[in-house]
Amino acid sequence: MYIAEVIFNQNRPSKELKGMSNSIPLRTFRKPIRDEDSDDDDFLDRLGEVEEGRIRSEDDLERPLIGNGVNRAEKDSPRSSLESRTVNFTATARPGLSTAFPPNTISNTLYTPLTFLPLTLYHQFRSFFNLYFLLIALSQTIPVLRIGYLSTYIAPLVFVLGVTLAREAVDDLTRRRRDREANSELYETVGGEWVRAGQLRVGDVVRLEKDRRVPADVVLISTGSNRNADEEGEVFIRTDQLDGETDWKLRVPALPSTVSLLSGRIEAESPSRDIHNFAGRLVLADGGMIPLSVENALWTNTVLASGTAIGVVVYTGRETRAGMSSTKTSGGKTGKLELEINNLSKILCALTLSLSIGLVAAGGFDNGSWYIDITRFLILFSTIIPVSLRVNLDLSKSVYAHQIEHDATIPDTIVRTSTIPEDLGRVEYLLTDKTGTLTRNEMEMKRVHVGSVGFGEEDVNDVRSYVANQRNTTGGRGKREVGQKVRDVVLALALCHNVTPTTDADGFTTYQAASPDEIAIVKWTEEVGLTLKARDRRSITLWNSQAKESVVYDVLHLFPFTSETKRMGIVVRERKQKAEEVDGDIGETGKDGGDDVWFFEKGADVVMQKIVKANDWVEEEGGNMAREGLRTLVVGRKRLSNEEYESFRERYEKAGMLLQGRDVSMLSVVSEVLERDVELLGMTGVEDKLQDDVKPSLEVLRNAGVKIWMLTGDKVETAKCVAVSAKLVARGQYIHTVTRLQRGEDAVRELEFLGSKTDSCLLIDGESIQLFLDTMRSEFVGVATVLPAVIACRCTPTQKADIAMMIKEYTKRRVCCIGDGGNDVSMIQAADVGVGIVGKEGKQASLAADFSVLQFSFLTKLLLWHGRNSYKRSAKLAQFVIHRGLVIAVCQTVFSVSSQYAPIALHQGWLLVGYATIYTMFPVFSFVLDRDVSEGLARMYPELYKELKEGRTLSYRSFFVWVAVSVYQGCVIQILAQFLVGLIGSDDAPNAKMVAVSFTALVLNELAMAAFEITTWHRYMIIAQVCTATVYFVSIPFLGDYFNLAYVVSIPFVWKTALVLGISLIPPIAARWIRRRLKPPSYVRLQR
């Protein structure tokens, strides 16, 4: 075992702990991990058992559960290969520097100053385009291969690389600045020293204030608040940036209130990804031991929601839970369109090489410099793969980003990765988080049903009147009138929960709980007159606002809700007392114990139906509420005599002492004693409010052919309710549930069923997903990807990322992931397109994403409008730029053949540079403003988006059509120019008259073709056409080195150029018109 020790001086006690007794009464301790005669190695052996899976959770360290409940155990959780550790600490000094633990710095950057240039250049020259142009540019440094100006070939490549490197540098500097801000946050150690978050070390004792981010994985030692001797203190944390759940989680200090800690030792398990479990112990100076569990742990990136916390840092940096669950991309993302263009470029390169070899072969290999001729031809035909294509595509991406960010209908949308806007138009799988993404995480109680009658929002006054007349609510059983039933169910709901009221300095009370629907129910009981006034781990105080009286219940046992049990329960005893209100507080006099003990329980209807009696109406009413998208809970109760309770308590405590099978034994006792003859009280329906326009957005995306997966860390029941409410699951669609799979044969059976029912929705939990990923990955993804919807629950951040990568690898289709929490970052970064929502609790997902939006409904316009336009525009732009290069290359080929296969340039110097820039660039680039349909039609007919997934806009078929057009027009222009004017001039150079006709017809041909390709004219398109033509004609007088200027102003030049241009343009334009008439595109049919 690796033991990391940090030794400190023990000086004076800190002011926070001063005054507490140094004595440690044995009664204040929970059950020690070991007996007095056991040794330290026994504990470490048992920690090893936890890591090897022989002990499933911290509960197996022989520690009674907090609140006498049963904690969730995450079986087979991924563990680190690192070893367990021992951390010595003191409250009066900081630990020394140690290389045993990683630094506590956050780093989301992709490069360092040393690796930036090598890595970015490596990623750039992985592109066939850039590598090809680099070789061409380098060839111009060899005198025998030089053709024209060196800058003609080098300048465009340098420009493209410069733009790309500048963009990467800006993006990485932005990430570095955000990291520096997080690492520079100041935190106070208990010794009074302020330390930056990035400089915290294992063994530091830090003080955390309310609303501060937890900078490292910390064991909570004390709450730093004034507590009475019989209070243990508690704080709440927000974990939404870790697990996506915005509900507050309760955390308790490891130390009893009577202990003043000067120094100690923490023995903890090895670093792990498992955020739901933690095993360790706190060893005090006198040898006393306190077991540690997840209830004592504050994980990195959680936020302290209440109070003050004092804790010891046990894990830092990459060894924290958040650090081990995160992933980092190795470089910028590459769009699918760019990959497709890369493949087309390889075809063009092969064509160039074949053409060069063919021309040399046609002239004969007798010349000893034939290989030089081939190379010169390759350089001459380099326009076939135009470097301007990269320039145009890179600039177009910037235009798309500007259009997205300045769209007033999706305000504050930010494009953080400008290299993949076209991929927004090719998304086929959408992986979405639930909490904060589809929902607002705002719950509201909608309905309560008591068997014979139901009460909705409009019946609150009726319920309030029943509660106001409360008398002996825990009275006799039997058939009671409706008012009594209502009072009973309201009381049960007011007691059976894990909600804690907190009051701020202004006297404003808020509720905190592990589940937002619990808060919604407690708020509803407050609205009807029964308020949760106070709560600690031993008692609950209710205030009847109508009767002006309070009732205190002693909490004897609490059984928290788990995804396995799907229910929660509480055992209480009413405390006999008289209460009076003094300055708004309730004072107590005259306590004595009550006679009866009550067990209240609520849970999912499928579970509670087997527990409660007389449940004939539960299934029907539950179905009615589920169809409305409400989250349902069935409520019941049971009265226990003192004798029955004592019998239960003895059996339950005995089961809690077991080392093996403790959870099962304790649940068995609860089931056998408490969950028999439970009286049915009623059923509740709670609505999880969806974000604005989520339902229509999901429907539009489904119609657009996008398959939607909902990945959440939340419970199965919660996810199912939200899926139904959001219409992710269609009306009447069968939901096939797969949970807690552990055996391969069961997994095979499930896959066979799903394969035979491909129209169903799959609801699966994280444990089952992990089994599929580990044992039958390809079979699972093959079945799951054809389903219309998949709901995955209890997913870890790593599982979310694994699913995204799995779909990408198997389908080769574009995957979009959207989320709002820190737990979604891995998934977002693993996606082809990552979208982050600016959530209520932070911007971590937004900052890590390629696109940042304010709400889910913005995604619809991002995909169906901006994504579709970006893809179609870039596809048209790319094909036209290739066409432009092919035409001039074909002209060069015809000229070379006519001049006896000599590698002589037809268009030299400025003509070649000007043709790809000022003479044609702006009309071609104006395609970025084109649109084939209006925004309203694009949303009204989402099927238009579905067509894009096949990539027909830029396909091998469309590519070869453009090649054919280019070959035709290049041959016509050059052959007719040579025929009408002549080939060679008097100096054996290309005829300047012929060059003038050929080049002028070439430029005007491209301007006309660009105009005919435009679907919807924009004023900038008109300006580009007019200005470009004007610039060309104005520049002709400066082209005397290439043209015969006297001939250019003659009538023969005009009619010959017009004739060449007409024969070049009319057939392709006529063929396109006929094809559109016979087989019009879908957008043309819609416009008609």
PDB file of N, CA, C and O in Angstrom, residues 53 69 101 244 248 274 429 453 468 488 584 613 682 720 784 801 836 843 886 903 1084:
ATOM      1  N   GLY A  53     -14.676  -4.933  -4.931  1.00  0.00           N
ATOM      2  CA  GLY A  53     -16.085  -5.234  -5.107  1.00  0.00           C
ATOM      3  C   GLY A  53     -16.639  -6.222  -4.111  1.00  0.00           C
ATOM      4  O   GLY A  53     -17.812  -6.560  -4.164  1.00  0.00           O
ATOM      5  N   GLY A  69     -31.182   4.806   7.601  1.00  0.00           N
ATOM      6  CA  GLY A  69     -31.741   4.431   6.311  1.00  0.00           C
ATOM      7  C   GLY A  69     -30.815   3.512   5.574  1.00  0.00           C
ATOM      8  O   GLY A  69     -29.827   3.021   6.075  1.00  0.00           O
ATOM      9  N   PHE A 101       1.280  13.658  -5.004  1.00  0.00           N
ATOM     10  CA  PHE A 101      -0.069  13.974  -5.439  1.00  0.00           C
ATOM     11  C   PHE A 101      -0.022  15.001  -6.563  1.00  0.00           C
ATOM     12  O   PHE A 101       0.854  15.864  -6.587  1.00  0.00           O
ATOM     13  N   GLY A 244     -25.408  16.645 -12.577  1.00  0.00           N
ATOM     14  CA  GLY A 244     -26.562  17.155 -13.306  1.00  0.00           C
ATOM     15  C   GLY A 244     -27.805  17.364 -12.473  1.00  0.00           C
ATOM     16  O   GLY A 244     -28.799  17.883 -12.961  1.00  0.00           O
ATOM     17  N   TRP A 248     -30.388  20.004  -3.831  1.00  0.00           N
ATOM     18  CA  TRP A 248     -29.341  20.112  -2.830  1.00  0.00           C
ATOM     19  C   TRP A 248     -29.148  18.781  -2.105  1.00  0.00           C
ATOM     20  O   TRP A 248     -30.110  18.066  -1.820  1.00  0.00           O
ATOM     21  N   ASP A 274     -16.301   7.195  -8.868  1.00  0.00           N
ATOM     22  CA  ASP A 274     -17.618   6.956  -8.264  1.00  0.00           C
ATOM     23  C   ASP A 274     -17.986   8.097  -7.330  1.00  0.00           C
ATOM     24  O   ASP A 274     -17.453   8.215  -6.228  1.00  0.00           O
ATOM     25  N   TYR A 429     -28.163  12.028 -34.827  1.00  0.00           N
ATOM     26  CA  TYR A 429     -28.407  11.562 -33.458  1.00  0.00           C
ATOM     27  C   TYR A 429     -28.202  12.739 -32.510  1.00  0.00           C
ATOM     28  O   TYR A 429     -27.177  13.416 -32.544  1.00  0.00           O
ATOM     29  N   VAL A 453     -62.176  10.646  -4.435  1.00  0.00           N
ATOM     30  CA  VAL A 453     -62.217  11.982  -5.011  1.00  0.00           C
ATOM     31  C   VAL A 453     -60.794  12.483  -5.227  1.00  0.00           C
ATOM     32  O   VAL A 453     -59.875  12.097  -4.500  1.00  0.00           O
ATOM     33  N   ALA A 468     -57.673  22.741   8.216  1.00  0.00           N
ATOM     34  CA  ALA A 468     -57.974  23.676   9.302  1.00  0.00           C
ATOM     35  C   ALA A 468     -58.831  23.025  10.379  1.00  0.00           C
ATOM     36  O   ALA A 468     -58.749  23.376  11.563  1.00  0.00           O
ATOM     37  N   ASP A 488     -55.354  13.059   6.549  1.00  0.00           N
ATOM     38  CA  ASP A 488     -54.356  12.006   6.733  1.00  0.00           C
ATOM     39  C   ASP A 488     -53.275  12.044   5.653  1.00  0.00           C
ATOM     40  O   ASP A 488     -52.085  11.912   5.936  1.00  0.00           O
ATOM     41  N   GLY A 584     -42.563  34.811  16.608  1.00  0.00           N
ATOM     42  CA  GLY A 584     -42.532  33.993  15.400  1.00  0.00           C
ATOM     43  C   GLY A 584     -41.937  32.632  15.598  1.00  0.00           C
ATOM     44  O   GLY A 584     -41.949  31.815  14.709  1.00  0.00           O
ATOM     45  N   LYS A 613     -52.844  -1.930   0.989  1.00  0.00           N
ATOM     46  CA  LYS A 613     -54.094  -2.675   0.876  1.00  0.00           C
ATOM     47  C   LYS A 613     -55.124  -1.845   0.111  1.00  0.00           C
ATOM     48  O   LYS A 613     -55.004  -0.641  -0.008  1.00  0.00           O
ATOM     49  N   GLY A 682     -53.390   7.798  -0.414  1.00  0.00           N
ATOM     50  CA  GLY A 682     -53.676   8.567  -1.607  1.00  0.00           C
ATOM     51  C   GLY A 682     -52.540   8.516  -2.611  1.00  0.00           C
ATOM     52  O   GLY A 682     -51.557   7.788  -2.443  1.00  0.00           O
ATOM     53  N   LYS A 720     -38.440   8.790 -17.002  1.00  0.00           N
ATOM     54  CA  LYS A 720     -39.596   8.308 -17.753  1.00  0.00           C
ATOM     55  C   LYS A 720     -40.714   9.345 -17.764  1.00  0.00           C
ATOM     56  O   LYS A 720     -41.319   9.612 -18.809  1.00  0.00           O
ATOM     57  N   ALA A 784     -29.869  -0.460 -30.765  1.00  0.00           N
ATOM     58  CA  ALA A 784     -30.318   0.793 -30.154  1.00  0.00           C
ATOM     59  C   ALA A 784     -30.383   1.942 -31.152  1.00  0.00           C
ATOM     60  O   ALA A 784     -31.256   2.810 -31.054  1.00  0.00           O
ATOM     61  N   ALA A 801     -20.174  10.094 -22.371  1.00  0.00           N
ATOM     62  CA  ALA A 801     -19.177  10.275 -23.423  1.00  0.00           C
ATOM     63  C   ALA A 801     -18.960   8.979 -24.198  1.00  0.00           C
ATOM     64  O   ALA A 801     -18.806   8.999 -25.433  1.00  0.00           O
ATOM     65  N   GLY A 836     -23.857  23.626 -25.583  1.00  0.00           N
ATOM     66  CA  GLY A 836     -23.987  23.845 -24.147  1.00  0.00           C
ATOM     67  C   GLY A 836     -25.040  24.895 -23.856  1.00  0.00           C
ATOM     68  O   GLY A 836     -25.124  25.919 -24.547  1.00  0.00           O
ATOM     69  N   LYS A 843     -21.806  27.886 -16.121  1.00  0.00           N
ATOM     70  CA  LYS A 843     -21.584  27.924 -17.560  1.00  0.00           C
ATOM     71  C   LYS A 843     -20.538  26.916 -18.000  1.00  0.00           C
ATOM     72  O   LYS A 843     -19.970  27.049 -19.082  1.00  0.00           O
ATOM     73  N   LEU A 886     -11.083  23.520 -62.256  1.00  0.00           N
ATOM     74  CA  LEU A 886     -11.061  22.515 -63.325  1.00  0.00           C
ATOM     75  C   LEU A 886     -11.143  23.161 -64.706  1.00  0.00           C
ATOM     76  O   LEU A 886     -10.476  22.720 -65.657  1.00  0.00           O
ATOM     77  N   PRO A 903       5.244  21.625 -71.577  1.00  0.00           N
ATOM     78  CA  PRO A 903       4.740  22.144 -70.290  1.00  0.00           C
ATOM     79  C   PRO A 903       4.910  23.652 -70.178  1.00  0.00           C
ATOM     80  O   PRO A 903       5.702  24.164 -69.386  1.00  0.00           O
ATOM     81  N   VAL A1084     -38.116  23.285 -54.485  1.00  0.00           N
ATOM     82  CA  VAL A1084     -38.821  23.920 -55.605  1.00  0.00           C
ATOM     83  C   VAL A1084     -40.291  23.527 -55.586  1.00  0.00           C
ATOM     84  O   VAL A1084     -41.190  24.362 -55.796  1.00  0.00           O
TER      85      VAL A1084
END
